[in-house]
Amino acid sequence: MSRVGRVERVTKETSVLVEIDLDGSGKVEVSTGVGFYDHMLDQLGRHGLFDLTVKTEGDLHIDSHHTIEDSALALGAAFKQALGDKVGIYRFGNCTVPLDESLAQVTVDLSGRPYLVHTEPENMAPMIGEYDTTMTRHILESFVAQAQIALHVHVPYGRNAHHIVECQFKALARALRYASERDPRAVGILPSTKGAL
Ligand SMILES: [Mn+2]
């Protein structure tokens, strides 16, 4: 059974297409018009071993906000779709990733309930290319709201803004991969005593 999600999201501000295959090999095709964000989505697919397509045409003449946010919303919706009934998966995942002087710790529960806890250094450079660094939390909020997962992301220390953001996406990718992968000991078993996820 293939675990794929496909979401098209069209508004007056953006037009987004996301396709994700959870059992892929890290094949990524991303074009949002925001270079650093493309780089981050590339990390997500590569280190999550997801096949991932994100094509966004947004109102970049205003700024990159809608383009970044709406891509994250569609990505969250596609991820949820791809998870399907969640039978036989690990459900929980965590990963800690350093990037030189920065460290990201990510823990995820594919719980069916949206909740984000996020901390990162407050004194980061405001921009990385066209990427506003305050958007990282907004991306995570948007993804969590649509994917309906509990996500805790912490960067206890870091100095370079590029590193601080990138290690979060790498750790997120791995944590999502571990949580969504099939547990060979749980074939046909839903990882919940409640009977629903
Ligand atoms: Mn917004």
Tab-separated table of C-alpha atoms and ligand atoms in Angstrom:
chain	number	residue	atom	x	y	z
A	1	MET	CA	0.000	0.000	0.000
A	2	SER	CA	1.514	3.317	-1.014
A	3	ARG	CA	1.534	6.184	1.426
A	4	VAL	CA	1.282	9.313	-0.643
A	5	GLY	CA	-0.346	12.677	-0.177
A	6	ARG	CA	-1.219	15.277	-2.766
A	7	VAL	CA	-2.587	18.710	-1.965
A	8	GLU	CA	-3.345	21.645	-4.217
A	9	ARG	CA	-4.047	24.897	-2.435
A	10	VAL	CA	-5.040	27.940	-4.438
A	11	THR	CA	-5.886	31.366	-3.031
A	12	LYS	CA	-5.597	34.939	-4.284
A	13	GLU	CA	-2.177	35.066	-2.631
A	14	THR	CA	-0.583	31.759	-3.592
A	15	SER	CA	-0.896	28.635	-5.667
A	16	VAL	CA	0.704	25.581	-4.056
A	17	LEU	CA	1.120	21.972	-5.126
A	18	VAL	CA	2.592	19.455	-2.690
A	19	GLU	CA	3.155	15.758	-3.291
A	20	ILE	CA	4.785	13.499	-0.728
A	21	ASP	CA	5.620	9.792	-0.642
A	22	LEU	CA	6.556	8.719	2.877
A	23	ASP	CA	8.292	5.589	1.594
A	24	GLY	CA	10.448	7.381	-0.942
A	25	SER	CA	14.182	7.772	-1.260
A	26	GLY	CA	14.690	11.488	-0.695
A	27	LYS	CA	13.973	12.582	-4.244
A	28	VAL	CA	13.070	16.257	-3.968
A	29	GLU	CA	11.739	18.795	-6.421
A	30	VAL	CA	11.100	22.119	-4.756
A	31	SER	CA	10.498	25.568	-6.165
A	32	THR	CA	8.949	28.265	-3.995
A	33	GLY	CA	10.901	31.261	-5.267
A	34	VAL	CA	12.518	31.652	-1.830
A	35	GLY	CA	15.984	30.166	-2.107
A	36	PHE	CA	16.707	29.423	1.524
A	37	TYR	CA	13.242	27.913	2.025
A	38	ASP	CA	13.825	25.630	-0.965
A	39	HIS	CA	17.069	24.597	0.713
A	40	MET	CA	15.159	23.752	3.932
A	41	LEU	CA	12.461	21.740	2.138
A	42	ASP	CA	15.250	19.914	0.346
A	43	GLN	CA	16.633	18.942	3.775
A	44	LEU	CA	13.204	17.743	4.850
A	45	GLY	CA	12.836	15.380	1.902
A	46	ARG	CA	16.428	14.194	1.862
A	47	HIS	CA	16.809	13.436	5.543
A	48	GLY	CA	13.245	12.179	5.905
A	49	LEU	CA	13.738	9.902	2.882
A	50	PHE	CA	10.486	11.295	1.556
A	51	ASP	CA	9.938	11.872	-2.133
A	52	LEU	CA	8.766	15.449	-2.047
A	53	THR	CA	7.463	17.931	-4.570
A	54	VAL	CA	6.631	21.488	-3.543
A	55	LYS	CA	5.722	23.952	-6.285
A	56	THR	CA	4.572	27.340	-5.102
A	57	GLU	CA	3.827	30.505	-6.997
A	58	GLY	CA	3.184	33.215	-4.465
A	59	ASP	CA	2.860	36.971	-4.150
A	60	LEU	CA	6.584	37.548	-3.689
A	61	HIS	CA	6.117	41.162	-4.827
A	62	ILE	CA	4.636	41.737	-1.344
A	63	ASP	CA	7.088	39.597	0.613
A	64	SER	CA	7.786	35.910	1.158
A	65	HIS	CA	5.326	35.448	4.045
A	66	HIS	CA	2.296	33.987	2.218
A	67	THR	CA	4.495	31.847	-0.022
A	68	ILE	CA	6.293	30.288	2.937
A	69	GLU	CA	3.227	29.893	5.169
A	70	ASP	CA	0.905	28.435	2.529
A	71	SER	CA	3.528	25.929	1.392
A	72	ALA	CA	3.853	24.762	5.010
A	73	LEU	CA	0.068	24.445	5.364
A	74	ALA	CA	-0.178	22.347	2.201
A	75	LEU	CA	2.801	20.255	3.286
A	76	GLY	CA	1.123	19.517	6.614
A	77	ALA	CA	-2.114	18.522	4.900
A	78	ALA	CA	-0.273	16.282	2.431
A	79	PHE	CA	1.703	14.636	5.241
A	80	LYS	CA	-1.506	13.855	7.136
A	81	GLN	CA	-3.090	12.454	3.990
A	82	ALA	CA	-0.058	10.254	3.346
A	83	LEU	CA	-0.112	8.867	6.898
A	84	GLY	CA	-3.556	7.441	6.262
A	85	ASP	CA	-4.922	5.286	9.083
A	86	LYS	CA	-1.536	5.183	10.922
A	87	VAL	CA	-1.811	1.437	11.436
A	88	GLY	CA	1.578	-0.222	12.001
A	89	ILE	CA	3.702	2.902	12.398
A	90	TYR	CA	6.035	3.844	15.256
A	91	ARG	CA	3.999	7.021	15.982
A	92	PHE	CA	6.750	8.662	18.101
A	93	GLY	CA	10.067	9.917	16.813
A	94	ASN	CA	12.912	12.072	17.968
A	95	CYS	CA	16.226	13.240	16.669
A	96	THR	CA	18.985	15.576	17.792
A	97	VAL	CA	21.079	17.160	15.057
A	98	PRO	CA	24.081	19.445	15.444
A	99	LEU	CA	25.186	21.814	12.737
A	100	ASP	CA	28.590	23.066	13.768
A	101	GLU	CA	27.909	25.357	16.765
A	102	SER	CA	24.078	24.933	16.694
A	103	LEU	CA	21.972	22.076	18.046
A	104	ALA	CA	18.345	21.121	17.362
A	105	GLN	CA	16.304	18.629	19.391
A	106	VAL	CA	13.028	17.508	17.811
A	107	THR	CA	10.404	15.182	19.256
A	108	VAL	CA	7.185	14.257	17.489
A	109	ASP	CA	3.983	12.377	18.255
A	110	LEU	CA	1.705	11.678	15.297
A	111	SER	CA	-1.148	12.079	17.739
A	112	GLY	CA	-3.978	13.527	15.688
A	113	ARG	CA	-3.885	16.652	17.863
A	114	PRO	CA	-2.021	19.812	16.847
A	115	TYR	CA	0.418	21.182	19.418
A	116	LEU	CA	3.708	23.005	18.980
A	117	VAL	CA	6.366	23.814	21.555
A	118	HIS	CA	9.238	25.780	20.027
A	119	THR	CA	12.262	27.535	21.451
A	120	GLU	CA	15.262	28.962	19.633
A	121	PRO	CA	17.812	31.702	20.306
A	122	GLU	CA	16.106	35.108	20.296
A	123	ASN	CA	19.020	37.158	18.999
A	124	MET	CA	19.286	35.619	15.533
A	125	ALA	CA	20.002	37.623	12.388
A	126	PRO	CA	16.573	38.695	11.047
A	127	MET	CA	17.046	37.590	7.429
A	128	ILE	CA	18.710	34.732	5.530
A	129	GLY	CA	18.473	35.871	1.926
A	130	GLU	CA	14.720	36.435	1.363
A	131	TYR	CA	13.885	34.238	4.378
A	132	ASP	CA	12.650	36.058	7.483
A	133	THR	CA	13.960	34.026	10.412
A	134	THR	CA	10.781	34.629	12.459
A	135	MET	CA	9.046	32.458	9.837
A	136	THR	CA	10.572	29.251	11.190
A	137	ARG	CA	8.096	29.152	14.081
A	138	HIS	CA	5.285	30.145	11.697
A	139	ILE	CA	6.209	27.257	9.363
A	140	LEU	CA	6.161	24.799	12.241
A	141	GLU	CA	2.821	26.194	13.515
A	142	SER	CA	1.302	25.897	10.058
A	143	PHE	CA	2.627	22.387	9.453
A	144	VAL	CA	1.468	21.186	12.881
A	145	ALA	CA	-2.014	22.668	12.480
A	146	GLN	CA	-2.610	20.772	9.246
A	147	ALA	CA	-0.669	17.576	9.982
A	148	GLN	CA	-2.332	17.379	13.410
A	149	ILE	CA	0.746	16.278	15.277
A	150	ALA	CA	2.431	17.220	18.545
A	151	LEU	CA	5.824	18.709	17.791
A	152	HIS	CA	8.500	19.921	20.180
A	153	VAL	CA	11.461	21.724	18.648
A	154	HIS	CA	14.231	23.167	20.759
A	155	VAL	CA	17.479	24.875	19.864
A	156	PRO	CA	19.237	25.229	23.232
A	157	TYR	CA	22.159	27.001	21.636
A	158	GLY	CA	23.410	28.278	18.297
A	159	ARG	CA	24.904	31.417	16.812
A	160	ASN	CA	24.686	31.431	13.027
A	161	ALA	CA	21.104	31.921	11.771
A	162	HIS	CA	21.576	29.640	8.756
A	163	HIS	CA	22.830	26.870	11.024
A	164	ILE	CA	20.108	27.420	13.640
A	165	VAL	CA	17.317	27.057	11.088
A	166	GLU	CA	18.893	24.265	9.056
A	167	CYS	CA	19.551	21.972	12.010
A	168	GLN	CA	15.854	22.305	12.928
A	169	PHE	CA	14.735	21.112	9.486
A	170	LYS	CA	17.226	18.245	9.499
A	171	ALA	CA	16.138	17.050	12.942
A	172	LEU	CA	12.478	17.503	11.990
A	173	ALA	CA	13.007	15.380	8.882
A	174	ARG	CA	14.551	12.523	10.845
A	175	ALA	CA	11.995	12.677	13.662
A	176	LEU	CA	9.123	12.590	11.153
A	177	ARG	CA	10.778	9.715	9.343
A	178	TYR	CA	11.214	7.643	12.514
A	179	ALA	CA	7.646	8.352	13.658
A	180	SER	CA	6.025	7.582	10.318
A	181	GLU	CA	8.043	4.487	9.459
A	182	ARG	CA	6.452	1.077	9.712
A	183	ASP	CA	7.276	-0.883	12.860
A	184	PRO	CA	7.953	-4.508	11.809
A	185	ARG	CA	6.679	-5.693	15.226
A	186	ALA	CA	3.394	-3.792	14.893
A	187	VAL	CA	1.965	-5.107	11.638
A	188	GLY	CA	-1.760	-4.380	11.610
A	189	ILE	CA	-1.586	-2.715	15.020
A	190	LEU	CA	-2.674	0.861	15.658
A	191	PRO	CA	-0.224	2.431	18.156
A	192	SER	CA	-2.934	3.734	20.504
A	193	THR	CA	-4.901	2.215	23.401
A	194	LYS	CA	-7.715	4.592	22.515
A	195	GLY	CA	-8.401	2.825	19.227
A	196	ALA	CA	-7.992	6.027	17.225
A	197	LEU	CA	-5.200	8.357	16.187
B	1	MN	MN	0.871	34.274	8.538
